């Protein structure tokens, strides 16, 4: 069994895996017990599993654990806490931008990536930034409002 080490939410972690191609998502939700990233499609198509690799929004269901080794990974848990949410998390709460909440992890992580590159996006840029993330509940209007709110903080 091989060991893979990477930086996760600001601290160095090591995990063992039999399979170097095992999706990072499984490692995060399994041995590392981080349940922010969700399993949606498992095919890189819905965005529910999104994490940040560096500052880039990345699908953890299609990122092999061997390719995560040595990288700087941030999950939803690394952004803030219930007591001290980061500005995007706080904006999603303020706008009540969730129904079932399954897409919320991906929407927030994509929004954080967008705002790190484009601090004051217009509506079109926000739509583009979130275009790869699916919401089946139709919460889009509130999600867009939340990202606009976060961009104004
Ligand atoms: S679960 Fe990864 S993109 Fe859908
Ligand atoms: S709030 Fe249910 S999928 Fe988006």
PDB file of C-alpha atoms and ligand atoms in Angstrom:
ATOM      1  CA  UNK A   1       0.000   0.000   0.000  1.00  0.00           C
ATOM      2  CA  UNK A   2       1.389   3.403  -0.962  1.00  0.00           C
ATOM      3  CA  UNK A   3       1.268   6.574   1.104  1.00  0.00           C
ATOM      4  CA  UNK A   4       0.276   9.911  -0.409  1.00  0.00           C
ATOM      5  CA  UNK A   5       0.997  13.208   1.306  1.00  0.00           C
ATOM      6  CA  UNK A   6      -0.451  16.606   0.580  1.00  0.00           C
ATOM      7  CA  UNK A   7      -1.392  19.803   2.301  1.00  0.00           C
ATOM      8  CA  UNK A   8      -5.048  19.802   3.327  1.00  0.00           C
ATOM      9  CA  UNK A   9      -6.743  22.848   4.775  1.00  0.00           C
ATOM     10  CA  UNK A  10      -3.427  24.232   5.913  1.00  0.00           C
ATOM     11  CA  UNK A  11      -1.925  21.133   7.464  1.00  0.00           C
ATOM     12  CA  UNK A  12       0.189  18.322   6.101  1.00  0.00           C
ATOM     13  CA  UNK A  13      -1.630  14.959   5.885  1.00  0.00           C
ATOM     14  CA  UNK A  14      -0.716  11.476   4.694  1.00  0.00           C
ATOM     15  CA  UNK A  15      -3.125   8.773   3.567  1.00  0.00           C
ATOM     16  CA  UNK A  16      -2.646   5.204   2.463  1.00  0.00           C
ATOM     17  CA  UNK A  17      -4.287   3.777  -0.618  1.00  0.00           C
ATOM     18  CA  UNK A  18      -4.039   0.501  -2.517  1.00  0.00           C
ATOM     19  CA  UNK A  19      -4.943   2.266  -5.735  1.00  0.00           C
ATOM     20  CA  UNK A  20      -3.003   5.294  -7.016  1.00  0.00           C
ATOM     21  CA  UNK A  21      -5.979   6.079  -9.263  1.00  0.00           C
ATOM     22  CA  UNK A  22      -8.390   6.228  -6.334  1.00  0.00           C
ATOM     23  CA  UNK A  23     -10.332   9.489  -6.569  1.00  0.00           C
ATOM     24  CA  UNK A  24      -9.266  12.126  -4.069  1.00  0.00           C
ATOM     25  CA  UNK A  25     -12.963  12.482  -3.183  1.00  0.00           C
ATOM     26  CA  UNK A  26     -13.031   8.964  -1.716  1.00  0.00           C
ATOM     27  CA  UNK A  27      -9.956   9.686   0.380  1.00  0.00           C
ATOM     28  CA  UNK A  28     -11.393  12.976   1.632  1.00  0.00           C
ATOM     29  CA  UNK A  29     -14.769  11.527   2.574  1.00  0.00           C
ATOM     30  CA  UNK A  30     -13.353   8.221   3.832  1.00  0.00           C
ATOM     31  CA  UNK A  31     -10.165   8.197   5.918  1.00  0.00           C
ATOM     32  CA  UNK A  32      -9.968  11.989   6.195  1.00  0.00           C
ATOM     33  CA  UNK A  33     -13.642  12.284   7.241  1.00  0.00           C
ATOM     34  CA  UNK A  34     -14.310  15.534   5.391  1.00  0.00           C
ATOM     35  CA  UNK A  35     -17.880  15.539   4.139  1.00  0.00           C
ATOM     36  CA  UNK A  36     -18.048  18.994   2.547  1.00  0.00           C
ATOM     37  CA  UNK A  37     -17.214  17.602  -0.903  1.00  0.00           C
ATOM     38  CA  UNK A  38     -20.152  15.528  -2.175  1.00  0.00           C
ATOM     39  CA  UNK A  39     -20.389  12.570  -4.504  1.00  0.00           C
ATOM     40  CA  UNK A  40     -22.813  13.582  -7.243  1.00  0.00           C
ATOM     41  CA  UNK A  41     -22.031  12.034 -10.609  1.00  0.00           C
ATOM     42  CA  UNK A  42     -18.513  10.699 -10.069  1.00  0.00           C
ATOM     43  CA  UNK A  43     -17.812  11.667 -13.670  1.00  0.00           C
ATOM     44  CA  UNK A  44     -16.621  15.261 -13.436  1.00  0.00           C
ATOM     45  CA  UNK A  45     -19.951  16.582 -14.682  1.00  0.00           C
ATOM     46  CA  UNK A  46     -21.878  18.088 -11.763  1.00  0.00           C
ATOM     47  CA  UNK A  47     -19.345  19.922  -9.576  1.00  0.00           C
ATOM     48  CA  UNK A  48     -20.683  18.650  -6.236  1.00  0.00           C
ATOM     49  CA  UNK A  49     -17.239  17.306  -5.300  1.00  0.00           C
ATOM     50  CA  UNK A  50     -15.328  20.524  -6.009  1.00  0.00           C
ATOM     51  CA  UNK A  51     -12.242  21.386  -3.953  1.00  0.00           C
ATOM     52  CA  UNK A  52      -9.516  23.945  -4.514  1.00  0.00           C
ATOM     53  CA  UNK A  53      -6.139  22.770  -5.745  1.00  0.00           C
ATOM     54  CA  UNK A  54      -4.077  25.847  -5.094  1.00  0.00           C
ATOM     55  CA  UNK A  55      -6.636  28.463  -6.063  1.00  0.00           C
ATOM     56  CA  UNK A  56      -8.237  26.472  -8.858  1.00  0.00           C
ATOM     57  CA  UNK A  57     -11.653  24.823  -8.518  1.00  0.00           C
ATOM     58  CA  UNK A  58     -11.068  21.130  -9.218  1.00  0.00           C
ATOM     59  CA  UNK A  59     -13.304  18.075  -9.305  1.00  0.00           C
ATOM     60  CA  UNK A  60     -12.096  15.709  -6.646  1.00  0.00           C
ATOM     61  CA  UNK A  61     -14.017  12.777  -8.180  1.00  0.00           C
ATOM     62  CA  UNK A  62     -11.726  12.776 -11.188  1.00  0.00           C
ATOM     63  CA  UNK A  63      -8.463  13.756  -9.483  1.00  0.00           C
ATOM     64  CA  UNK A  64      -6.437  10.652  -8.626  1.00  0.00           C
ATOM     65  CA  UNK A  65      -4.910  10.559  -5.160  1.00  0.00           C
ATOM     66  CA  UNK A  66      -1.448  10.162  -6.743  1.00  0.00           C
ATOM     67  CA  UNK A  67      -1.989  13.449  -8.584  1.00  0.00           C
ATOM     68  CA  UNK A  68      -3.058  15.192  -5.387  1.00  0.00           C
ATOM     69  CA  UNK A  69       0.239  14.274  -3.744  1.00  0.00           C
ATOM     70  CA  UNK A  70       2.360  17.310  -2.984  1.00  0.00           C
ATOM     71  CA  UNK A  71      -0.470  19.724  -3.795  1.00  0.00           C
ATOM     72  CA  UNK A  72      -2.245  22.286  -1.646  1.00  0.00           C
ATOM     73  CA  UNK A  73      -5.886  21.186  -1.273  1.00  0.00           C
ATOM     74  CA  UNK A  74      -8.668  23.201   0.329  1.00  0.00           C
ATOM     75  CA  UNK A  75     -12.122  21.819   1.061  1.00  0.00           C
ATOM     76  CA  UNK A  76     -15.241  23.562   2.268  1.00  0.00           C
ATOM     77  CA  UNK A  77     -14.103  22.862   5.835  1.00  0.00           C
ATOM     78  CA  UNK A  78     -10.911  24.815   5.219  1.00  0.00           C
ATOM     79  CA  UNK A  79     -12.699  28.037   4.295  1.00  0.00           C
ATOM     80  CA  UNK A  80     -14.286  28.840   7.623  1.00  0.00           C
ATOM     81  CA  UNK A  81     -16.214  27.477  10.569  1.00  0.00           C
ATOM     82  CA  UNK A  82     -19.894  27.688  11.544  1.00  0.00           C
ATOM     83  CA  UNK A  83     -18.842  30.349  14.067  1.00  0.00           C
ATOM     84  CA  UNK A  84     -16.595  32.156  11.607  1.00  0.00           C
ATOM     85  CA  UNK A  85     -17.670  31.444   8.022  1.00  0.00           C
ATOM     86  CA  UNK A  86     -15.707  33.005   5.208  1.00  0.00           C
ATOM     87  CA  UNK A  87     -17.417  35.713   3.166  1.00  0.00           C
ATOM     88  CA  UNK A  88     -18.844  33.331   0.548  1.00  0.00           C
ATOM     89  CA  UNK A  89     -20.192  30.934   3.152  1.00  0.00           C
ATOM     90  CA  UNK A  90     -21.682  33.883   5.066  1.00  0.00           C
ATOM     91  CA  UNK A  91     -23.310  35.222   1.889  1.00  0.00           C
ATOM     92  CA  UNK A  92     -24.886  31.831   1.104  1.00  0.00           C
ATOM     93  CA  UNK A  93     -26.348  31.789   4.605  1.00  0.00           C
ATOM     94  CA  UNK A  94     -27.569  35.380   4.348  1.00  0.00           C
ATOM     95  CA  UNK A  95     -29.257  34.713   1.002  1.00  0.00           C
ATOM     96  CA  UNK A  96     -30.490  31.259   2.112  1.00  0.00           C
ATOM     97  CA  UNK A  97     -29.003  30.003  -1.152  1.00  0.00           C
ATOM     98  CA  UNK A  98     -29.798  26.313  -0.757  1.00  0.00           C
ATOM     99  CA  UNK A  99     -32.736  23.973  -0.903  1.00  0.00           C
ATOM    100  CA  UNK A 100     -31.453  20.400  -0.587  1.00  0.00           C
ATOM    101  CA  UNK A 101     -27.914  21.774  -0.296  1.00  0.00           C
ATOM    102  CA  UNK A 102     -26.287  19.016  -2.303  1.00  0.00           C
ATOM    103  CA  UNK A 103     -24.751  21.407  -4.824  1.00  0.00           C
ATOM    104  CA  UNK A 104     -23.786  23.999  -2.221  1.00  0.00           C
ATOM    105  CA  UNK A 105     -20.255  22.744  -1.626  1.00  0.00           C
ATOM    106  CA  UNK A 106     -19.428  22.998  -5.321  1.00  0.00           C
ATOM    107  CA  UNK A 107     -21.120  26.351  -5.738  1.00  0.00           C
ATOM    108  CA  UNK A 108     -19.206  27.854  -2.816  1.00  0.00           C
ATOM    109  CA  UNK A 109     -15.857  26.416  -3.904  1.00  0.00           C
ATOM    110  CA  UNK A 110     -16.383  27.601  -7.488  1.00  0.00           C
ATOM    111  CA  UNK A 111     -17.366  31.042  -6.186  1.00  0.00           C
ATOM    112  CA  UNK A 112     -14.256  31.245  -3.998  1.00  0.00           C
ATOM    113  CA  UNK A 113     -12.093  30.355  -7.013  1.00  0.00           C
ATOM    114  CA  UNK A 114     -13.895  32.926  -9.144  1.00  0.00           C
ATOM    115  CA  UNK A 115     -13.520  35.721  -6.578  1.00  0.00           C
ATOM    116  CA  UNK A 116      -9.832  34.973  -6.089  1.00  0.00           C
ATOM    117  CA  UNK A 117      -9.276  35.643  -9.800  1.00  0.00           C
ATOM    118  CA  UNK A 118     -12.031  38.204 -10.395  1.00  0.00           C
ATOM    119  CA  UNK A 119     -12.768  40.069  -7.139  1.00  0.00           C
ATOM    120  CA  UNK A 120     -15.639  42.149  -8.566  1.00  0.00           C
ATOM    121  CA  UNK A 121     -17.337  39.955 -11.165  1.00  0.00           C
ATOM    122  CA  UNK A 122     -20.410  41.143 -13.027  1.00  0.00           C
ATOM    123  CA  UNK A 123     -23.472  38.920 -13.282  1.00  0.00           C
ATOM    124  CA  UNK A 124     -22.337  37.383 -16.552  1.00  0.00           C
ATOM    125  CA  UNK A 125     -18.938  36.533 -15.087  1.00  0.00           C
ATOM    126  CA  UNK A 126     -20.588  34.925 -12.064  1.00  0.00           C
ATOM    127  CA  UNK A 127     -22.810  32.836 -14.328  1.00  0.00           C
ATOM    128  CA  UNK A 128     -19.764  31.791 -16.326  1.00  0.00           C
ATOM    129  CA  UNK A 129     -17.784  31.003 -13.183  1.00  0.00           C
ATOM    130  CA  UNK A 130     -20.534  28.697 -11.903  1.00  0.00           C
ATOM    131  CA  UNK A 131     -21.570  27.296 -15.281  1.00  0.00           C
ATOM    132  CA  UNK A 132     -20.005  23.900 -14.611  1.00  0.00           C
ATOM    133  CA  UNK A 133     -21.892  23.403 -11.355  1.00  0.00           C
ATOM    134  CA  UNK A 134     -25.358  21.890 -11.524  1.00  0.00           C
ATOM    135  CA  UNK A 135     -28.232  22.611  -9.156  1.00  0.00           C
ATOM    136  CA  UNK A 136     -31.229  20.383  -9.542  1.00  0.00           C
ATOM    137  CA  UNK A 137     -33.395  22.343  -7.092  1.00  0.00           C
ATOM    138  CA  UNK A 138     -33.531  25.562  -9.091  1.00  0.00           C
ATOM    139  CA  UNK A 139     -31.787  27.687  -6.474  1.00  0.00           C
ATOM    140  CA  UNK A 140     -29.841  29.568  -9.135  1.00  0.00           C
ATOM    141  CA  UNK A 141     -31.268  33.015  -8.459  1.00  0.00           C
ATOM    142  CA  UNK A 142     -30.331  32.931  -4.796  1.00  0.00           C
ATOM    143  CA  UNK A 143     -26.927  31.436  -5.544  1.00  0.00           C
ATOM    144  CA  UNK A 144     -26.166  34.278  -7.957  1.00  0.00           C
ATOM    145  CA  UNK A 145     -27.306  36.810  -5.352  1.00  0.00           C
ATOM    146  CA  UNK A 146     -25.076  35.173  -2.751  1.00  0.00           C
ATOM    147  CA  UNK A 147     -21.997  35.416  -4.957  1.00  0.00           C
ATOM    148  CA  UNK A 148     -22.813  39.043  -5.775  1.00  0.00           C
ATOM    149  CA  UNK A 149     -23.162  39.742  -2.050  1.00  0.00           C
ATOM    150  CA  UNK A 150     -19.841  38.048  -1.280  1.00  0.00           C
ATOM    151  CA  UNK A 151     -18.117  40.082  -3.990  1.00  0.00           C
ATOM    152  CA  UNK A 152     -19.237  43.308  -2.320  1.00  0.00           C
ATOM    153  CA  UNK A 153     -17.766  42.510   1.099  1.00  0.00           C
TER     154      UNK A 153
HETATM  155  S1  LIG B   1     -19.238  14.188  -8.290  1.00  0.00           S
HETATM  156 FE1  LIG B   1     -17.507  15.133  -9.134  1.00  0.00          FE
HETATM  157  S2  LIG B   1     -18.277  16.336 -10.754  1.00  0.00           S
HETATM  158 FE2  LIG B   1     -20.017  15.227 -10.057  1.00  0.00          FE
HETATM  159  S1  LIG B   2     -29.907  23.188  -3.683  1.00  0.00           S
HETATM  160 FE1  LIG B   2     -30.418  21.137  -4.255  1.00  0.00          FE
HETATM  161  S2  LIG B   2     -29.092  20.712  -5.923  1.00  0.00           S
HETATM  162 FE2  LIG B   2     -28.780  22.810  -5.526  1.00  0.00          FE
END
